N, CA and C of each residue as an Amber inpcrd file, in Angstrom:
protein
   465
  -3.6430000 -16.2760000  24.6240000  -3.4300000 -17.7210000  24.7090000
  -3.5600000 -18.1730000  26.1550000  -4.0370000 -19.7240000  26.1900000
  -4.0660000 -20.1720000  27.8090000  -2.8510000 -20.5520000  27.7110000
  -2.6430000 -20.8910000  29.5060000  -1.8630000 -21.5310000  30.0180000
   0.1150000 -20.3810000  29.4010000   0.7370000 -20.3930000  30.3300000
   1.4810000 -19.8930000  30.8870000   2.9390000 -20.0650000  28.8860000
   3.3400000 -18.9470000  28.6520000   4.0090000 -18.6080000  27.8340000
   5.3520000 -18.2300000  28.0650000   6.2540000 -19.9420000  26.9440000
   7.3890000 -19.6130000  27.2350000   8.2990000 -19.1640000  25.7140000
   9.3810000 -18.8380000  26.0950000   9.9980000 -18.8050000  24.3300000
  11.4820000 -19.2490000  24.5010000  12.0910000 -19.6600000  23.8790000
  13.6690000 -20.1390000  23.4540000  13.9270000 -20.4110000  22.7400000
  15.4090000 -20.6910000  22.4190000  16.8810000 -21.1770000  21.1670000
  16.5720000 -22.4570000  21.1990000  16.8510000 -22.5170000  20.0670000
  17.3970000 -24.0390000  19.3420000  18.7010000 -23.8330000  18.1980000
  19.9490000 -24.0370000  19.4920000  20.6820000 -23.6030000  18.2500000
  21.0760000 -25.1040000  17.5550000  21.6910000 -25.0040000  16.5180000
  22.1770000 -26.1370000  15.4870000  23.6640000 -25.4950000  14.9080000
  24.2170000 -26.6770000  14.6690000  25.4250000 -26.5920000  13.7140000
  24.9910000 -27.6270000  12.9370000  25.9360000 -27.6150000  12.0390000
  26.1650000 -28.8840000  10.9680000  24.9930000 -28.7020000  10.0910000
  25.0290000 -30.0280000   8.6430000  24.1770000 -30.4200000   7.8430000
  24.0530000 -31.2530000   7.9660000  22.9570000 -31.8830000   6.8660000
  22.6590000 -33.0080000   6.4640000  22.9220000 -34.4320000   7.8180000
  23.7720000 -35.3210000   7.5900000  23.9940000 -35.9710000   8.6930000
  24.6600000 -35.9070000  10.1480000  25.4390000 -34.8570000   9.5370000
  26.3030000 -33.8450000  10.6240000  25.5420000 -33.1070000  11.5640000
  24.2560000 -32.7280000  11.1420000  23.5110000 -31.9660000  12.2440000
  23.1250000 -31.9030000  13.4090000  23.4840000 -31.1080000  14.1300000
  23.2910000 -30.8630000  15.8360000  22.7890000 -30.4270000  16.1940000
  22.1880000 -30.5910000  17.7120000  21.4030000 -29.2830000  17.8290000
  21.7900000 -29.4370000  19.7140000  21.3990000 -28.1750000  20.1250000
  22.0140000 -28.1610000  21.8200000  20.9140000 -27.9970000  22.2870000
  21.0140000 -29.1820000  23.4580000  19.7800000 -29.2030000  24.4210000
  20.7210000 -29.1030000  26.0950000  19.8410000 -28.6090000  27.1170000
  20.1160000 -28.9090000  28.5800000  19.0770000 -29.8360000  28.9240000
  19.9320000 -30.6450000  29.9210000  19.1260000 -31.7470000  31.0180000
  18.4180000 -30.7290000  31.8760000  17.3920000 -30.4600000  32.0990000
  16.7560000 -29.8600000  33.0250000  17.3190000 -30.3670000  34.3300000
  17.2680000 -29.2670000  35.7390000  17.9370000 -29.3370000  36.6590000
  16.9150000 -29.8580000  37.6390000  17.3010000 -29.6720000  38.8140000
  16.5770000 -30.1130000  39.9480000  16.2320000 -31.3530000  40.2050000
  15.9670000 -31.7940000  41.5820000  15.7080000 -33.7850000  41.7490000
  14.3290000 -34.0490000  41.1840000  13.8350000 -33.2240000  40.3530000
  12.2910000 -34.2050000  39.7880000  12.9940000 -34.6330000  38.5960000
  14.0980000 -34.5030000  37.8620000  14.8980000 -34.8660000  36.8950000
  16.4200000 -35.6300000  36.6130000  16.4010000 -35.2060000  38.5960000
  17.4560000 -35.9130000  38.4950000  18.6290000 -36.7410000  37.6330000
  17.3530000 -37.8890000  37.8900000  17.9840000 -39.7510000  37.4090000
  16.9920000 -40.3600000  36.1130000  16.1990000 -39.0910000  35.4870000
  16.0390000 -38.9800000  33.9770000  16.9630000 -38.6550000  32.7290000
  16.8340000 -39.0600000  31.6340000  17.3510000 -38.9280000  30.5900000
  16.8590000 -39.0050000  29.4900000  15.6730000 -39.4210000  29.3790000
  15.0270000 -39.8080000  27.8630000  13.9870000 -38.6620000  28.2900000
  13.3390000 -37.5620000  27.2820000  12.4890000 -37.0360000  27.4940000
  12.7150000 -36.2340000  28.7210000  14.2180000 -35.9390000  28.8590000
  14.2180000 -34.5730000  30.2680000  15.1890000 -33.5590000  30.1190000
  15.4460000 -33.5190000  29.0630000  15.7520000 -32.2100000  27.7560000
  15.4670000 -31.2480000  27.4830000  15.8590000 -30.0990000  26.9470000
  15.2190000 -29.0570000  26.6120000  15.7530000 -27.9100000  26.0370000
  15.1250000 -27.4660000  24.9170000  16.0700000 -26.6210000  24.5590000
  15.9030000 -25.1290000  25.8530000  17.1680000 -24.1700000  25.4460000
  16.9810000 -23.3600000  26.5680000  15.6830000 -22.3820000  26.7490000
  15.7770000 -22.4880000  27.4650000  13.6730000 -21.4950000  27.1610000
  13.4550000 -21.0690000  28.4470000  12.2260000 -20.1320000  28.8300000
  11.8160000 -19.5390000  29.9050000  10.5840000 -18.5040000  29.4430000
   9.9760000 -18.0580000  31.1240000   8.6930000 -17.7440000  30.8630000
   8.7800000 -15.7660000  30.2830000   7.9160000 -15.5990000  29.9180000
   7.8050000 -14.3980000  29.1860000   7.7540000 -13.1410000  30.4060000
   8.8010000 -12.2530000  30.6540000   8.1010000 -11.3110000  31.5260000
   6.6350000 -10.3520000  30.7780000   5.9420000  -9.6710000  31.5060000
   4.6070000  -8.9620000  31.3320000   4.3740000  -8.0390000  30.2270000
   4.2610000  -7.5500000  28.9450000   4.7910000  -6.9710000  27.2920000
   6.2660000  -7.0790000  27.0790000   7.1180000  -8.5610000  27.7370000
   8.4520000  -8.6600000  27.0740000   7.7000000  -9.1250000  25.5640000
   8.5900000  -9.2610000  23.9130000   8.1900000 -10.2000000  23.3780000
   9.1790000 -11.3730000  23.4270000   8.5010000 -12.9290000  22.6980000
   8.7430000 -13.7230000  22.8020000  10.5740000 -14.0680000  22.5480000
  10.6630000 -13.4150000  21.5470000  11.9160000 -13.2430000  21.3410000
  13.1330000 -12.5560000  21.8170000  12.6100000 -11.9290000  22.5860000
  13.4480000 -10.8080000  23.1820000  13.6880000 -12.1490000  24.8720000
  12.5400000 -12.4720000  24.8390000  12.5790000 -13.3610000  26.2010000
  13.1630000 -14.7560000  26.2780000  13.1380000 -15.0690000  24.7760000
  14.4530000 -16.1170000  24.2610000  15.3420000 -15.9730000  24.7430000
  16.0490000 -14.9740000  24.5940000  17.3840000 -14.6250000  24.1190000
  17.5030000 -14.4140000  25.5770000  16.9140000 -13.4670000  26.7340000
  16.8410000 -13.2850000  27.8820000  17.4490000 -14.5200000  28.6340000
  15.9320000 -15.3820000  28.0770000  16.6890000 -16.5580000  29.0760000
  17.3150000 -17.5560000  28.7830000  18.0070000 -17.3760000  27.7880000
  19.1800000 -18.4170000  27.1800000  20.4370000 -18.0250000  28.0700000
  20.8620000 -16.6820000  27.7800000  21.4900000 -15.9830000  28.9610000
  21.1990000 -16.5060000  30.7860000  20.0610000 -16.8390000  31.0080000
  19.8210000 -16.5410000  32.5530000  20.0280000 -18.3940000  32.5100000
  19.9520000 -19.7190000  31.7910000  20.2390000 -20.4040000  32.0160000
  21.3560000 -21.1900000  32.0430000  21.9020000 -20.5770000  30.5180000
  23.4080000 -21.1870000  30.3100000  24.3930000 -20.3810000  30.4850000
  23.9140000 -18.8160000  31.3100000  25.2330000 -17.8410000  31.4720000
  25.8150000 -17.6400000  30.6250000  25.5440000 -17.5580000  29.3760000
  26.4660000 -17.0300000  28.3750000  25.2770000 -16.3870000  27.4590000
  25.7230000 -14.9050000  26.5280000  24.8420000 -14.1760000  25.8890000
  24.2430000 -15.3850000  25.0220000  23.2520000 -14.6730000  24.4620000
  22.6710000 -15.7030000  23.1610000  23.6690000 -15.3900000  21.7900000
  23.6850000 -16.2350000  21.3600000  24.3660000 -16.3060000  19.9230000
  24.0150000 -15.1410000  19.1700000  25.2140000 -14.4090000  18.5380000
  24.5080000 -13.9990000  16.9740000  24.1800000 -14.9480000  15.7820000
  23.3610000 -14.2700000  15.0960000  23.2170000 -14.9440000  14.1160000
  21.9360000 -14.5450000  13.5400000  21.4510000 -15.2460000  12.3210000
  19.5700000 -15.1710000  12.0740000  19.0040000 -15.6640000  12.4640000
  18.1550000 -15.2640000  13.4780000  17.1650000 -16.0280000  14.2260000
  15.6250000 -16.3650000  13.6790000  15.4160000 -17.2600000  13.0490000
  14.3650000 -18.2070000  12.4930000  13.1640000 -18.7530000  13.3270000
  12.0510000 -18.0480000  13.6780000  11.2150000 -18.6110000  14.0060000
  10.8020000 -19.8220000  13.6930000  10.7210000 -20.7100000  14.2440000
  10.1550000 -22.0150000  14.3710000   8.9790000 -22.6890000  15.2290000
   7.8910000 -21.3330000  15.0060000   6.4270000 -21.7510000  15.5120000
   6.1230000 -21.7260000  17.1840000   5.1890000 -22.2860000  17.3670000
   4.4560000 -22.5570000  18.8550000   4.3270000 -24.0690000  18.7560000
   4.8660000 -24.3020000  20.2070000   3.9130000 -25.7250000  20.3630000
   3.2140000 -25.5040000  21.6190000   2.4290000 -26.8810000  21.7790000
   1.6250000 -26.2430000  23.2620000   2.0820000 -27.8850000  23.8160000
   2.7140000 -27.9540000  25.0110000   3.4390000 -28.7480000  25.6300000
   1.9650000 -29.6830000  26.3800000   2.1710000 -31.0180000  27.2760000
   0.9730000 -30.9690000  28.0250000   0.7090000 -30.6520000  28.8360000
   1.0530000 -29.9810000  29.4410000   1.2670000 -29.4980000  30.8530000
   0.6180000 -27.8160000  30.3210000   0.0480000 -27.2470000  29.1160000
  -0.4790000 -26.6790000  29.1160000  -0.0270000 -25.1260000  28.7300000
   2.1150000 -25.5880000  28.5910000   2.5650000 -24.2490000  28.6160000
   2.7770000 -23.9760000  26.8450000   2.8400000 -22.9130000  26.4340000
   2.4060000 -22.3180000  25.3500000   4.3880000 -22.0750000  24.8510000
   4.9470000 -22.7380000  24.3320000   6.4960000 -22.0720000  23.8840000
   7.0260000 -22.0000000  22.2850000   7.2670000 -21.1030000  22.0920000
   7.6930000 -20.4500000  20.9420000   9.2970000 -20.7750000  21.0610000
   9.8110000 -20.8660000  20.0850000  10.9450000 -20.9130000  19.6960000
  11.9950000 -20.7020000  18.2620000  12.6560000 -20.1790000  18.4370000
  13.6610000 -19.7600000  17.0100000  14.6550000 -20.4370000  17.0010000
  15.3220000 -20.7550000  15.9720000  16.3010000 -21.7020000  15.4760000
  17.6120000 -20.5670000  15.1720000  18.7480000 -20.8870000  15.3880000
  19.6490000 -19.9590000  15.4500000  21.1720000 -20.9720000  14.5050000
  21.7580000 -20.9110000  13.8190000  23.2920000 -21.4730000  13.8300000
  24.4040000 -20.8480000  14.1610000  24.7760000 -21.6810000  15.3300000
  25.6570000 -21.1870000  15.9940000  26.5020000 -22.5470000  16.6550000
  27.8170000 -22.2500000  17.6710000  28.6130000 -23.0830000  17.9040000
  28.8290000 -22.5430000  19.3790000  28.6610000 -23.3700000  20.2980000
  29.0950000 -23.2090000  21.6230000  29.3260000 -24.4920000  22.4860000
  30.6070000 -24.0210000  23.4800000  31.1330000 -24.9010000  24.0470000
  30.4790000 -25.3100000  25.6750000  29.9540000 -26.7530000  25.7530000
  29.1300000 -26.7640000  26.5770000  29.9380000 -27.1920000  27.8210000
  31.2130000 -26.9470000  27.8210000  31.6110000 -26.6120000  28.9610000
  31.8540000 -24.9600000  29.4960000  31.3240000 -24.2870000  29.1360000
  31.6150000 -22.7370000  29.0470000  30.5150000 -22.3650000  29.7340000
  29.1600000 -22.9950000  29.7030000  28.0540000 -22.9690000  30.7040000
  28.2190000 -23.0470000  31.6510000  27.6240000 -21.7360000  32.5880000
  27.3160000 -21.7510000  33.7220000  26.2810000 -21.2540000  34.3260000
  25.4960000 -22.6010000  34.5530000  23.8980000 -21.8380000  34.6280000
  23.7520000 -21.1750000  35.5770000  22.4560000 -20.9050000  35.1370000
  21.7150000 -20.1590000  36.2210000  20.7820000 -21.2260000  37.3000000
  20.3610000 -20.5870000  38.3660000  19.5880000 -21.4930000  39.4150000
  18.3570000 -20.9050000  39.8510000  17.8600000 -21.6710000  40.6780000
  16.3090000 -21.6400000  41.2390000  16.3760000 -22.2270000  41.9960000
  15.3910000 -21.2640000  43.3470000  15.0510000 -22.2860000  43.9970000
  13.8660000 -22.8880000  44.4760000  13.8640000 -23.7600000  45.3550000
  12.1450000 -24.3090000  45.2860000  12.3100000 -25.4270000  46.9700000
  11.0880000 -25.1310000  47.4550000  10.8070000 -26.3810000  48.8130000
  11.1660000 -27.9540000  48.3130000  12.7560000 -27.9560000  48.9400000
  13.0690000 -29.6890000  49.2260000  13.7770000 -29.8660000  50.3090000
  13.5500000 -31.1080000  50.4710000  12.7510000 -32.2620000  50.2690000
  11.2110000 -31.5930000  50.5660000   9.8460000 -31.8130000  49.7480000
   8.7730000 -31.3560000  49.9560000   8.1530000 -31.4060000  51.5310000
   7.4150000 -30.3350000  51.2270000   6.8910000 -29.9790000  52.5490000
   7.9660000 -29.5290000  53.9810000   9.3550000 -29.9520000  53.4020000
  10.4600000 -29.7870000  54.7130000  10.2390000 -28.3310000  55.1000000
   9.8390000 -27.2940000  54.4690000   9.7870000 -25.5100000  55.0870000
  11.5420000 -25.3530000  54.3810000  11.9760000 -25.7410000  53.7610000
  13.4030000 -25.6740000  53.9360000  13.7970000 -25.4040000  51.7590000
  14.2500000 -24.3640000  51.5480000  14.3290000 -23.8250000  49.8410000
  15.7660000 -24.6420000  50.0040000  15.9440000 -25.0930000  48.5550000
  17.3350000 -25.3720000  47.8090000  17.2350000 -24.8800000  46.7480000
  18.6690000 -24.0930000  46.2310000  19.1860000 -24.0370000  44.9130000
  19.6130000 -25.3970000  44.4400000  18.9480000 -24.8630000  43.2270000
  18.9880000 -25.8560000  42.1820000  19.1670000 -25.2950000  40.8560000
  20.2890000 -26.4280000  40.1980000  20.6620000 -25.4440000  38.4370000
  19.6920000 -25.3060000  37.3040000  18.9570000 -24.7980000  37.1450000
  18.3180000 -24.1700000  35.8280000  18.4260000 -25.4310000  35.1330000
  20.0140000 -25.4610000  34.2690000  20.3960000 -26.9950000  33.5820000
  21.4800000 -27.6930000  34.1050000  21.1990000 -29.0720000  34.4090000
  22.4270000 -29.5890000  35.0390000  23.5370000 -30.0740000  33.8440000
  23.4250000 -29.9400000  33.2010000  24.1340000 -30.4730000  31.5600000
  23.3400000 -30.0300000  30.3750000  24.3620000 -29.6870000  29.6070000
  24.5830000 -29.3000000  28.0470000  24.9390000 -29.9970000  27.1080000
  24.2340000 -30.7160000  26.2000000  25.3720000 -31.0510000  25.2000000
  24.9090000 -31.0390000  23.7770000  25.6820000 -31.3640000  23.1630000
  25.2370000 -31.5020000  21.5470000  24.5550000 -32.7350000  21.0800000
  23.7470000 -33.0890000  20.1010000  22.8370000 -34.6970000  19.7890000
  22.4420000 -34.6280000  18.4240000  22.6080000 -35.6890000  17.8640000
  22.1030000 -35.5460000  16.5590000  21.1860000 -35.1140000  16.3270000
  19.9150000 -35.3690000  15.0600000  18.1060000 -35.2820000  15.3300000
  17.8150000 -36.2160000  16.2730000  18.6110000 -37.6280000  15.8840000
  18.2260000 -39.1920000  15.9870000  18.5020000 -38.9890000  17.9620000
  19.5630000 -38.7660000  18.2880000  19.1460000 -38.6310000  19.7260000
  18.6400000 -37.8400000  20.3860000  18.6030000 -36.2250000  20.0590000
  17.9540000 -35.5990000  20.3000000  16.2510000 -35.8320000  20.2540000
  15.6480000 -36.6020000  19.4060000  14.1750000 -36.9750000  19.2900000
  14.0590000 -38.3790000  20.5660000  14.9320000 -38.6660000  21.5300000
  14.6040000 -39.3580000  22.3700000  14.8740000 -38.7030000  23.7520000
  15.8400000 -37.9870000  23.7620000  15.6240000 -36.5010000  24.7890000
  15.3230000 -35.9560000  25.3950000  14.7820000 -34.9420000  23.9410000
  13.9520000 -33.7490000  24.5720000  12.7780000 -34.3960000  24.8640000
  12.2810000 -33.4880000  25.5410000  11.0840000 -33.4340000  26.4610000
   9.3020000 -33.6630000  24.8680000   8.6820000 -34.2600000  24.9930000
   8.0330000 -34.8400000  23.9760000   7.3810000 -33.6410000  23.3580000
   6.5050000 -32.9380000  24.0480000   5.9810000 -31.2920000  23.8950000
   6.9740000 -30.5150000  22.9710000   8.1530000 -31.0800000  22.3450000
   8.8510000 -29.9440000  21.9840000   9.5140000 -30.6800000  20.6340000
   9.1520000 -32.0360000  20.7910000   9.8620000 -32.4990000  19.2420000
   9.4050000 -31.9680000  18.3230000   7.9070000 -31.0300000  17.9940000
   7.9230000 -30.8120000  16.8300000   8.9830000 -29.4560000  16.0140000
  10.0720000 -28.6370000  16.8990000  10.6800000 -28.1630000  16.4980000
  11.8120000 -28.8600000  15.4990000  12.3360000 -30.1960000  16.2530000
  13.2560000 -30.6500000  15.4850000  12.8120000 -31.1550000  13.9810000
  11.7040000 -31.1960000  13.5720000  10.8260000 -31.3130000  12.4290000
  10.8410000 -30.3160000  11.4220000  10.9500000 -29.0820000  12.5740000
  10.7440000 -27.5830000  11.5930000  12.1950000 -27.4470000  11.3490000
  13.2630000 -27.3870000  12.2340000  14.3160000 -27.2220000  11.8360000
  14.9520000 -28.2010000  10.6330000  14.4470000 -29.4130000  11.0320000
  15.0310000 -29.7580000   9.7930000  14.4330000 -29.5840000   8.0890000
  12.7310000 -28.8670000   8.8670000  13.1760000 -28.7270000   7.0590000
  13.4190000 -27.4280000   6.5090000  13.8910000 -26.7940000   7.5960000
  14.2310000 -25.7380000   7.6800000  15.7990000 -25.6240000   7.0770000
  16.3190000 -26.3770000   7.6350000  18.2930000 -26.3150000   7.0390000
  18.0150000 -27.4940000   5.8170000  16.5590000 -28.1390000   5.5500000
  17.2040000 -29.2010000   4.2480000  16.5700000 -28.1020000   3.3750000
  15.7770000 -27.0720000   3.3610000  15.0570000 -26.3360000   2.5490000
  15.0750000 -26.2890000   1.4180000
């Protein structure tokens, strides 16, 4: 596949109208003082014959500091984002407290061009969202999971 391969959780609780699902605000100042579309479920890039799933679960851990959930983990396809990146993701039910997160960080040249790295959090916030807010959210490249999941738990 082109372009750069990622994989992650989508976990959910609840049914029918009750249903949730946990996204992070992506971190760092290009996201700052966004909110609609700067979402995401937890995800990251594939190390070199990791598989996709194994690299889920990896970096669900390396963002929200806490293991990945047990549970049955449900593939829920590929999408290809626009930016060209390739992410897979599984659907999991599970329950976690999004104050119990403690991400992980990165860092990267800011203010640009300064010569000067900052840490920055992986996710600056966690929380739970219905479909209905969650489909204004997440990041657009990735709504078609909340599609699969749901007809996945209305099955």
């Amino acid at each position: 596949m082109a372009g750069k391969q990622s994989a992650g959780l989508l976990l959910y609780r609840g049914r029918g109208e009750d249903l949730e699902v946990l996204l992070g605000h992506m971190g760092g100042p290009f996201w700052a003082k966004k909110d609609a579309a700067a979402w995401s479920l937890p995800k990251g890039e594939l190390d070199p014959d990791e598989s996709p799933e194994k690299a889920a679960r990896r970096e669900f851990e390396e963002e929200l500091g806490l293991p990945a959930p047990d549970g049955e983990y449900v593939e829920l396809g590929v999408v290809k984002q626009s930016g060209g990146k390739v992410v897979t993701a599984w659907a999991v039910e599970a329950d976690l407290d999004p104050a119990a997160v403690v991400p992980g960080t990165f860092a990267m040249e800011w203010p640009p061009r300064s010569g000067r790295q900052q840490e920055f959090p992986e996710v600056d916030r966690v929380a739970w969202f219905s479909l209905r807010d969650a489909r204004e959210k997440l990041v657009k490249g990735q709504l078609p999971f909340l599609d699969r999941l749901l007809a996945l738990v209305s099955g």
